Amino acid sequence: MSEDFTGNMEQTQDLNEILMVRRQKLSELQSKGQDPFHTVKYEVTHRTVDLINTFDELDGKTVSIAGRLMAKRGMGKSSFCDLYDRDGKIQLFVRINDLGDEVYDEFKKLDIGDIIGVKGVVFKTRMGEISVRVSEYTLLSKSLRPLPEKFHGLKDTDIRYRQRYLDLIVNPEVRKTFILRSKIISTIRSFLNDRGFLEVDTPLLNTIPGGAAARPFITHHNTLDIDLYLRISPELYLKRLIVGGLEKVYEMGRMFRNEGMSVKHNPEFTLLELYEAFTDYKGMMELTENLITHVAKEVLGTTEIEYQEQKIDLSIPWTRMTMTDAVKKYAGVDFDSLSYDEAVSLAREKGIELSGNIFKGEILNMFFEKFAEANLIQPTFIMDYPVEVSPLTKRKPDKPELTERFELFITGREMANAYSELNDPIDQKERFLAQVKKREQGDEEANMMDEDYITSLEHGLPPTGGLGIGIDRLIMLLTDSYSIRDVLLFPTMKPKE
């Protein structure tokens, strides 16, 4: 007789019956004074990965391990079981001769999903599988609900995202993704700390949502009787710290944008923003290349990765291309030679919708998004954005209609955004006023006026490079995950009725 995810004896039973049987088992244990929920601690000496990686040292020695029981095979006088912890699984060999009749009978009543601790001797079976010969076990937590019917069987994405705990239990590759996520984030922090950056915290509740073109979430503070906004970006606060002389700062945390949802967008997401005094957007390009390639090497051991059957080469240097050149290459349109009226006419001819008072630079950006963006599979820096779509960026001295800004694209997706930060308070105020006018015309994503930020610039912001990296998208790339929901433990979901 066997019980596992490919032949679970409970599959043929009604769910209510299963729930009743498992609760009866719990009641029997409690009546004997063996309530598993009263266990407060279990001494674990090794992880499953330790037994695999250091078998030669542990062979023949007694260890204590704990985890979730995920399979049972053979239920005569001996049986094999699979015990899973965070790092993997180990086979357990359980015999009536080792446990005794009564304890072995109790062991046979365990259910798939129960959490147990075991002590036993490490050995290798005749088939060559590293295992633990169990000498005693402890039921640490009773699973009162059955797991999904088949191992790797939880494929329904709605259930996976809503009940992530089940996804983590039965899909080892999902558990691996989130372990990698943690390693990626810690590696980013180490990289920046080693280069003299200070990690700081800025407010999540803002009186003015600034630093990005996005629609904010609004809440209300009762005591102050004012509306507040969940932050859309920490940019303006971080640049205040550069004014204050901290010179190199970064923050990695949650941002909130009240926008549409897609495989690339979630209302709350993790963003890295950093600012460095006395450099520019070219310095930010070098930092971005070095940061992402370093993370790939540290976490994956290579800069050659595969994403959704596309081979991506992260080795340095990456391609650099102006937005104008990208539109010329992929749309066949030379914006430098077009008048404003010609740009408007050509946009309509190409099926680009125009509304309201629109500038030539905005039309250029629309052409780029429609015709060029999806073609940027290998790492590519798109530089020199129009000033109309870059309200916080320094102008190019030789082309004041453009700015010293880049965005990084990989697999056709934006991964990073960086500027030579605008530090002229007079120019900045004029651009804020232009943004305010757009808001008055109905653009809810336009920036608001931030008088205190202007005041901070009047005290002097040194030449500064700023960079923002979408951490979730970077993790999608490095873990070969198609949807942003696959790299968020608890993505935003509409409640079930």
Coordinates of C-alpha atoms in Angstrom, one line a residue:
M1 CA 0.0 0.0 0.0
S2 CA 1.3 3.5 -0.7
E3 CA 0.1 7.0 -0.2
D4 CA 1.6 10.0 -2.1
F5 CA 0.6 12.7 -4.5
T6 CA 0.4 10.3 -7.5
G7 CA -1.8 7.9 -5.6
N8 CA -3.3 9.6 -2.6
M9 CA -5.8 7.3 -0.8
E10 CA -7.9 10.4 0.1
Q11 CA -8.6 11.3 -3.6
T12 CA -11.6 9.1 -3.7
Q13 CA -13.1 10.4 -0.5
D14 CA -15.5 13.3 -0.1
L15 CA -13.8 16.5 1.3
N16 CA -16.1 16.7 4.2
E17 CA -15.3 13.0 5.1
I18 CA -11.6 13.7 4.9
L19 CA -12.0 16.8 7.2
M20 CA -14.0 14.7 9.7
V21 CA -11.5 11.8 9.7
R22 CA -8.5 14.1 10.2
R23 CA -10.3 15.9 13.1
Q24 CA -11.1 12.5 14.6
K25 CA -7.4 11.6 14.5
L26 CA -6.6 14.9 16.3
S27 CA -9.2 14.2 18.9
E28 CA -7.8 10.7 19.6
L29 CA -4.3 12.2 20.1
Q30 CA -5.6 14.9 22.4
S31 CA -7.5 12.3 24.5
K32 CA -4.2 10.6 25.0
G33 CA -2.5 13.8 26.1
Q34 CA -0.6 14.0 22.8
D35 CA -1.9 17.2 21.4
P36 CA 0.5 18.2 18.6
F37 CA -0.4 21.8 18.9
H38 CA 1.0 21.9 22.4
T39 CA 4.5 21.2 21.2
V40 CA 6.4 24.5 21.4
K41 CA 9.9 23.6 20.2
Y42 CA 11.8 21.0 18.4
E43 CA 15.6 20.8 18.3
V44 CA 16.7 20.6 14.6
T45 CA 20.4 19.7 14.1
H46 CA 20.5 19.6 10.3
R47 CA 18.6 20.6 7.2
T48 CA 17.9 18.2 4.3
V49 CA 20.4 19.9 2.2
D50 CA 23.1 19.3 4.8
L51 CA 22.5 15.5 4.7
I52 CA 22.9 15.6 0.9
N53 CA 25.9 17.9 0.7
T54 CA 27.9 16.5 3.6
F55 CA 26.8 12.8 3.5
D56 CA 30.4 11.5 3.9
E57 CA 30.7 13.4 7.2
L58 CA 27.3 12.4 8.5
D59 CA 27.1 8.8 7.3
G60 CA 26.3 6.6 10.3
K61 CA 25.6 9.6 12.6
T62 CA 22.4 10.5 14.3
V63 CA 20.7 13.7 13.2
S64 CA 17.5 15.5 14.1
I65 CA 15.4 17.0 11.2
A66 CA 11.9 18.4 10.8
G67 CA 9.6 19.2 7.9
R68 CA 6.4 18.3 6.2
L69 CA 5.5 14.7 5.4
M70 CA 4.8 14.6 1.6
A71 CA 4.7 10.9 0.6
K72 CA 4.5 7.4 2.2
R73 CA 5.3 4.2 0.4
G74 CA 4.7 0.7 1.7
M75 CA 2.9 0.3 5.0
G76 CA 3.7 -3.2 6.1
K77 CA 6.4 -3.6 8.8
S78 CA 8.5 -1.0 7.1
S79 CA 7.9 2.1 5.0
F80 CA 9.7 4.8 3.1
C81 CA 8.5 8.4 3.4
D82 CA 9.6 11.8 1.9
L83 CA 10.2 14.7 4.3
Y84 CA 10.4 18.2 2.9
D85 CA 11.8 21.3 4.4
R86 CA 12.6 24.7 2.8
D87 CA 15.7 23.4 1.1
G88 CA 14.5 20.1 -0.4
K89 CA 13.6 16.6 0.6
I90 CA 15.1 13.6 2.3
Q91 CA 13.9 10.0 2.4
L92 CA 12.9 8.5 5.7
F93 CA 13.2 4.7 6.4
V94 CA 10.7 3.7 9.1
R95 CA 10.6 0.2 10.6
I96 CA 8.4 -1.5 13.2
N97 CA 11.6 -3.0 14.7
D98 CA 13.0 0.5 15.4
L99 CA 9.9 2.1 16.7
G100 CA 8.0 -0.7 18.3
D101 CA 4.5 -1.9 17.5
E102 CA 2.5 0.8 19.2
V103 CA 4.6 3.8 18.0
Y104 CA 4.8 2.3 14.4
D105 CA 1.0 1.9 14.4
E106 CA 0.7 5.6 15.4
F107 CA 3.1 6.6 12.7
K108 CA 1.1 4.8 10.0
K109 CA -1.9 7.0 10.9
L110 CA 0.0 10.2 10.0
D111 CA -1.4 12.1 7.0
I112 CA 0.2 13.7 4.0
G113 CA 0.8 17.3 5.0
D114 CA 1.5 16.6 8.7
I115 CA 4.6 18.3 10.1
I116 CA 6.9 16.0 12.0
G117 CA 10.4 16.0 13.6
V118 CA 12.5 12.8 13.4
K119 CA 15.7 11.5 14.9
G120 CA 17.7 8.8 13.2
V121 CA 20.9 7.6 11.6
V122 CA 22.0 8.8 8.2
F123 CA 22.7 6.1 5.7
K124 CA 22.5 5.2 2.0
T125 CA 20.0 2.6 0.7
R126 CA 21.0 -0.3 -1.7
M127 CA 19.6 1.9 -4.5
G128 CA 22.1 4.6 -3.5
E129 CA 19.5 7.1 -2.0
I130 CA 20.6 9.1 1.0
S131 CA 18.1 8.4 3.8
V132 CA 17.5 8.6 7.5
R133 CA 16.7 5.4 9.5
V134 CA 14.1 6.8 12.0
S135 CA 14.5 5.9 15.6
E136 CA 11.9 8.3 17.0
Y137 CA 9.4 10.8 15.6
T138 CA 7.3 13.7 17.0
L139 CA 4.1 15.0 15.5
L140 CA 4.6 18.8 15.6
S141 CA 1.5 20.0 13.7
K142 CA -1.5 18.1 12.4
S143 CA -2.7 18.9 8.9
L144 CA -6.5 19.1 9.1
R145 CA -6.9 19.7 5.3
P146 CA -5.7 17.6 2.4
L147 CA -3.1 19.0 0.0
P148 CA -3.9 19.2 -3.7
E149 CA -4.4 15.8 -5.2
K150 CA -1.2 15.5 -7.3
F151 CA 2.3 16.4 -6.7
H152 CA 3.1 19.4 -8.9
G153 CA -0.7 19.4 -9.4
L154 CA -1.5 22.9 -8.3
K155 CA -1.6 24.6 -11.7
D156 CA -4.7 26.8 -11.3
T157 CA -3.1 30.3 -11.1
D158 CA -6.0 31.8 -9.3
I159 CA -5.6 29.3 -6.4
R160 CA -1.8 29.5 -6.5
Y161 CA -1.9 33.3 -6.1
R162 CA -4.7 33.4 -3.5
Q163 CA -3.4 30.5 -1.5
R164 CA 0.4 30.9 -1.9
Y165 CA 1.1 28.7 1.1
L166 CA -0.3 25.7 -1.0
D167 CA 1.7 26.8 -4.0
L168 CA 4.9 26.8 -1.9
I169 CA 4.1 23.4 -0.3
V170 CA 3.5 21.5 -3.5
N171 CA 5.5 23.3 -6.2
P172 CA 9.2 23.2 -5.3
E173 CA 10.1 25.5 -8.3
V174 CA 7.9 28.2 -6.8
R175 CA 9.7 27.9 -3.4
K176 CA 13.0 28.2 -5.3
T177 CA 11.8 31.4 -7.1
F178 CA 11.1 33.1 -3.8
I179 CA 14.4 31.9 -2.2
L180 CA 16.1 33.5 -5.2
R181 CA 14.1 36.7 -4.8
S182 CA 15.5 37.0 -1.3
K183 CA 19.1 36.4 -2.5
I184 CA 18.7 38.9 -5.3
I185 CA 17.6 41.6 -2.9
S186 CA 20.3 40.9 -0.4
T187 CA 22.9 40.9 -3.1
I188 CA 21.7 44.3 -4.4
R189 CA 22.0 45.7 -0.9
S190 CA 25.5 44.3 -0.4
F191 CA 26.6 45.7 -3.8
L192 CA 25.4 49.2 -2.9
N193 CA 26.7 49.1 0.7
D194 CA 30.1 48.1 -0.5
R195 CA 30.2 51.1 -2.8
G196 CA 29.5 53.6 0.0
F197 CA 25.7 54.0 -0.5
L198 CA 23.6 54.6 2.6
E199 CA 20.3 52.8 2.9
V200 CA 17.6 55.2 4.1
D201 CA 13.8 55.3 4.8
T202 CA 11.4 57.9 3.4
P203 CA 7.7 58.4 4.1
L204 CA 5.1 56.0 2.6
L205 CA 2.4 58.6 3.4
N206 CA 2.9 61.7 1.3
T207 CA 1.1 65.0 1.3
I208 CA 2.2 65.4 -2.3
P209 CA 2.7 62.4 -4.6
G210 CA 5.8 63.1 -6.5
G211 CA 8.7 61.6 -8.4
A212 CA 6.8 59.8 -11.1
A213 CA 3.9 60.1 -13.5
A214 CA 1.3 57.9 -11.9
R215 CA -2.1 58.0 -10.3
P216 CA -1.8 57.7 -6.5
F217 CA -3.9 55.9 -3.9
I218 CA -5.6 58.3 -1.5
T219 CA -6.2 57.9 2.2
H220 CA -7.2 60.1 5.1
H221 CA -5.6 60.9 8.4
N222 CA -8.3 61.5 11.0
T223 CA -6.3 63.4 13.6
L224 CA -4.8 65.9 11.2
D225 CA -8.0 65.8 9.1
I226 CA -6.0 65.8 5.8
D227 CA -5.9 63.5 2.8
L228 CA -2.6 61.7 2.2
Y229 CA -1.2 59.7 -0.7
L230 CA 0.6 56.4 -0.7
R231 CA 3.9 57.1 -2.3
I232 CA 4.4 56.5 -6.0
S233 CA 8.2 57.2 -5.7
P234 CA 10.7 58.2 -3.0
E235 CA 12.6 60.4 -5.5
L236 CA 12.0 63.9 -4.2
Y237 CA 12.7 62.9 -0.6
L238 CA 15.9 61.1 -1.6
K239 CA 17.2 64.2 -3.5
R240 CA 16.5 66.3 -0.5
L241 CA 19.0 64.0 1.3
I242 CA 21.6 64.7 -1.4
V243 CA 21.0 68.5 -0.8
G244 CA 21.6 67.7 2.9
G245 CA 25.1 66.3 2.0
L246 CA 24.6 62.5 2.3
E247 CA 25.9 62.2 -1.3
K248 CA 25.1 58.5 -1.9
V249 CA 21.7 57.2 -0.8
Y250 CA 19.3 54.4 -1.8
E251 CA 15.9 53.0 -0.7
M252 CA 14.4 49.7 -1.7
G253 CA 10.8 49.3 -0.8
R254 CA 7.1 49.2 -1.7
M255 CA 5.5 51.8 -4.1
F256 CA 1.8 52.1 -4.8
R257 CA 0.2 53.2 -8.1
N258 CA -3.5 53.2 -8.7
E259 CA -3.2 52.0 -12.3
G260 CA -4.1 49.0 -14.5
M261 CA -2.9 45.5 -13.8
S262 CA -1.1 43.2 -16.2
V263 CA 1.7 40.6 -16.3
K264 CA 4.0 43.6 -15.8
H265 CA 2.0 45.7 -13.4
N266 CA 0.8 45.2 -9.8
P267 CA -0.7 48.1 -7.8
E268 CA 2.0 47.7 -5.2
F269 CA 5.5 46.7 -6.2
T270 CA 9.2 46.9 -5.1
L271 CA 11.4 49.7 -6.4
L272 CA 15.0 50.5 -5.9
E273 CA 15.9 54.2 -6.2
L274 CA 19.4 55.5 -5.6
Y275 CA 21.1 58.9 -6.0
E276 CA 24.7 59.8 -6.2
A277 CA 26.2 63.3 -6.1
F278 CA 28.8 64.5 -8.6
T279 CA 27.9 62.1 -11.4
D280 CA 25.4 62.0 -14.3
Y281 CA 23.3 59.6 -16.3
K282 CA 26.3 58.0 -18.0
G283 CA 27.7 57.2 -14.5
M284 CA 24.3 55.6 -13.8
M285 CA 24.6 53.5 -16.9
E286 CA 27.9 52.0 -15.7
L287 CA 26.4 51.4 -12.2
T288 CA 23.3 49.7 -13.7
E289 CA 25.4 47.4 -15.9
N290 CA 27.7 46.5 -13.1
L291 CA 24.9 46.0 -10.6
I292 CA 22.8 43.7 -12.7
T293 CA 25.7 41.6 -14.0
H294 CA 27.0 41.3 -10.5
V295 CA 23.7 40.0 -9.2
A296 CA 23.4 37.5 -12.1
K297 CA 26.9 36.1 -11.4
E298 CA 26.4 35.9 -7.6
V299 CA 22.9 34.4 -7.7
L300 CA 22.9 32.4 -10.9
G301 CA 26.6 31.9 -11.5
T302 CA 26.4 33.2 -15.1
T303 CA 25.5 36.3 -17.2
E304 CA 24.0 34.1 -20.0
I305 CA 20.4 33.4 -19.0
E306 CA 17.2 32.3 -20.7
Y307 CA 13.9 34.1 -20.4
Q308 CA 10.8 32.5 -21.9
E309 CA 12.9 30.6 -24.5
Q310 CA 14.9 33.8 -25.3
K311 CA 18.7 33.7 -24.7
I312 CA 19.8 36.9 -23.0
D313 CA 23.4 38.0 -22.7
L314 CA 24.0 40.3 -19.7
S315 CA 27.7 40.6 -20.2
I316 CA 29.1 44.1 -20.4
P317 CA 29.0 46.5 -22.4
W318 CA 25.3 46.9 -23.2
T319 CA 23.9 48.6 -26.3
R320 CA 23.4 52.4 -26.1
M321 CA 20.9 54.1 -28.5
T322 CA 19.1 57.4 -28.5
M323 CA 15.3 57.4 -28.6
T324 CA 15.5 59.3 -31.9
D325 CA 17.8 56.6 -33.4
A326 CA 15.5 53.8 -32.1
V327 CA 12.5 55.3 -33.8
K328 CA 14.5 55.8 -36.9
K329 CA 15.6 52.1 -36.8
Y330 CA 12.3 50.4 -35.9
A331 CA 9.7 52.8 -37.3
G332 CA 11.6 54.2 -40.2
V333 CA 10.9 57.8 -39.1
D334 CA 13.6 60.5 -38.7
F335 CA 12.0 62.9 -36.1
D336 CA 14.9 65.3 -36.4
S337 CA 13.8 66.2 -40.0
L338 CA 10.1 66.5 -39.1
S339 CA 8.2 69.7 -38.3
Y340 CA 5.5 69.6 -35.6
D341 CA 2.7 69.5 -38.1
E342 CA 4.4 66.6 -40.0
A343 CA 4.9 64.7 -36.7
V344 CA 1.1 65.1 -35.9
S345 CA 0.1 64.0 -39.4
L346 CA 2.4 61.0 -39.5
A347 CA 1.2 59.9 -36.0
R348 CA -2.4 59.8 -37.2
E349 CA -1.3 58.0 -40.3
K350 CA 0.4 55.3 -38.2
G351 CA -2.6 54.8 -36.0
I352 CA -1.3 56.7 -32.9
E353 CA -4.1 58.4 -31.0
L354 CA -3.5 62.1 -30.1
S355 CA -5.5 64.1 -27.7
G356 CA -5.4 67.6 -26.1
N357 CA -2.4 69.9 -26.4
I358 CA 0.5 67.6 -27.3
F359 CA 4.1 68.3 -28.0
K360 CA 6.4 66.9 -30.6
G361 CA 8.5 65.3 -27.9
E362 CA 5.5 63.4 -26.6
I363 CA 4.8 62.2 -30.1
L364 CA 8.3 60.9 -30.4
N365 CA 7.9 59.0 -27.2
M366 CA 4.6 57.5 -28.5
F367 CA 6.4 56.3 -31.6
F368 CA 9.1 54.7 -29.5
E369 CA 6.6 52.9 -27.3
K370 CA 4.6 51.6 -30.3
F371 CA 7.3 50.6 -32.7
A372 CA 10.6 50.2 -30.9
E373 CA 10.2 49.0 -27.4
A374 CA 9.1 45.4 -28.1
N375 CA 12.2 44.9 -30.3
L376 CA 14.7 45.6 -27.5
I377 CA 15.4 42.0 -26.4
Q378 CA 19.0 42.2 -25.4
P379 CA 20.0 44.8 -22.7
T380 CA 19.7 48.2 -24.3
F381 CA 20.0 51.7 -22.9
I382 CA 17.6 54.1 -24.7
M383 CA 18.9 57.7 -24.1
D384 CA 18.0 61.3 -24.5
Y385 CA 14.3 61.5 -23.8
P386 CA 12.2 64.5 -24.7
V387 CA 11.9 67.2 -22.0
E388 CA 8.1 67.0 -22.1
V389 CA 8.1 63.4 -20.7
S390 CA 11.0 64.1 -18.3
P391 CA 10.0 66.8 -15.8
L392 CA 12.7 66.1 -13.3
T393 CA 15.6 65.7 -15.7
K394 CA 18.5 68.0 -16.7
R395 CA 18.4 69.2 -20.3
K396 CA 21.1 68.2 -22.8
P397 CA 23.3 71.4 -23.2
D398 CA 23.5 70.9 -27.0
K399 CA 19.9 69.9 -27.5
P400 CA 17.7 71.6 -24.8
E401 CA 14.6 69.9 -26.2
L402 CA 16.0 66.6 -25.0
T403 CA 17.2 65.5 -21.5
E404 CA 20.0 63.4 -20.0
R405 CA 17.9 60.4 -19.3
F406 CA 17.9 56.7 -20.1
E407 CA 15.7 53.8 -19.7
L408 CA 17.0 50.2 -19.7
F409 CA 15.1 47.6 -21.8
I410 CA 15.5 43.9 -21.7
T411 CA 13.1 41.4 -23.3
G412 CA 11.1 44.3 -24.6
R413 CA 10.4 45.5 -21.0
E414 CA 11.5 48.6 -19.2
M415 CA 13.8 47.6 -16.3
A416 CA 15.4 50.8 -15.1
N417 CA 15.0 54.6 -15.5
A418 CA 17.8 57.1 -14.8
Y419 CA 18.5 60.8 -15.0
S420 CA 21.1 63.5 -14.7
E421 CA 18.9 65.1 -12.1
L422 CA 17.6 68.6 -12.7
N423 CA 19.1 70.9 -10.1
D424 CA 18.1 74.3 -11.5
P425 CA 15.2 75.4 -9.1
I426 CA 13.9 78.0 -11.7
D427 CA 13.7 75.5 -14.5
Q428 CA 12.2 72.9 -12.1
K429 CA 9.5 75.3 -11.0
E430 CA 8.6 76.0 -14.6
R431 CA 8.3 72.3 -15.4
F432 CA 6.2 71.7 -12.3
L433 CA 3.9 74.5 -13.5
A434 CA 3.6 72.8 -16.9
Q435 CA 2.7 69.6 -15.0
V436 CA 0.1 71.4 -13.0
K437 CA -1.5 72.7 -16.2
K438 CA -1.7 69.2 -17.5
R439 CA -3.5 68.1 -14.2
E440 CA -5.9 70.9 -14.7
Q441 CA -6.7 69.6 -18.1
G442 CA -7.5 66.2 -16.7
D443 CA -4.2 64.3 -16.6
E444 CA -4.4 62.6 -13.2
E445 CA -0.8 61.2 -13.6
A446 CA 0.9 64.6 -14.0
N447 CA 3.1 65.8 -11.2
M448 CA 1.8 68.2 -8.5
M449 CA 3.6 71.4 -7.5
D450 CA 6.0 70.7 -4.6
E451 CA 7.1 74.0 -3.2
D452 CA 9.3 72.5 -0.4
Y453 CA 11.2 70.5 -3.0
I454 CA 11.8 73.8 -4.9
T455 CA 13.0 75.4 -1.7
S456 CA 15.5 72.5 -1.2
L457 CA 16.9 73.0 -4.7
E458 CA 17.4 76.7 -3.9
H459 CA 19.8 75.6 -1.2
G460 CA 21.8 73.8 -3.8
L461 CA 21.6 70.3 -5.2
P462 CA 25.0 69.2 -6.6
P463 CA 25.2 67.5 -10.0
T464 CA 23.6 64.2 -9.3
G465 CA 22.8 60.9 -11.0
G466 CA 19.6 59.1 -10.1
L467 CA 18.5 55.6 -10.9
G468 CA 15.3 53.5 -10.4
I469 CA 15.1 49.8 -11.0
G470 CA 11.9 47.8 -10.9
I471 CA 13.0 45.0 -8.6
D472 CA 10.0 42.7 -9.4
R473 CA 10.8 42.9 -13.2
L474 CA 14.4 42.2 -12.6
I475 CA 13.5 39.1 -10.5
M476 CA 11.1 38.0 -13.3
L477 CA 14.1 38.2 -15.7
L478 CA 16.5 36.3 -13.4
T479 CA 14.0 33.6 -12.4
D480 CA 12.4 33.2 -15.9
S481 CA 9.0 34.1 -14.6
Y482 CA 6.4 35.3 -17.1
S483 CA 4.1 37.3 -14.8
I484 CA 4.8 39.7 -12.0
R485 CA 2.4 37.7 -9.9
D486 CA 4.8 34.8 -10.1
V487 CA 7.5 36.8 -8.1
L488 CA 5.2 38.5 -5.6
L489 CA 4.3 36.3 -2.7
F490 CA 0.9 37.9 -2.3
P491 CA -0.1 39.8 -5.4
T492 CA -3.1 42.0 -5.4
M493 CA -6.3 40.0 -6.2
K494 CA -10.0 40.9 -6.4
P495 CA -11.8 39.3 -3.5
K496 CA -13.8 36.3 -4.3
E497 CA -17.5 36.8 -3.9

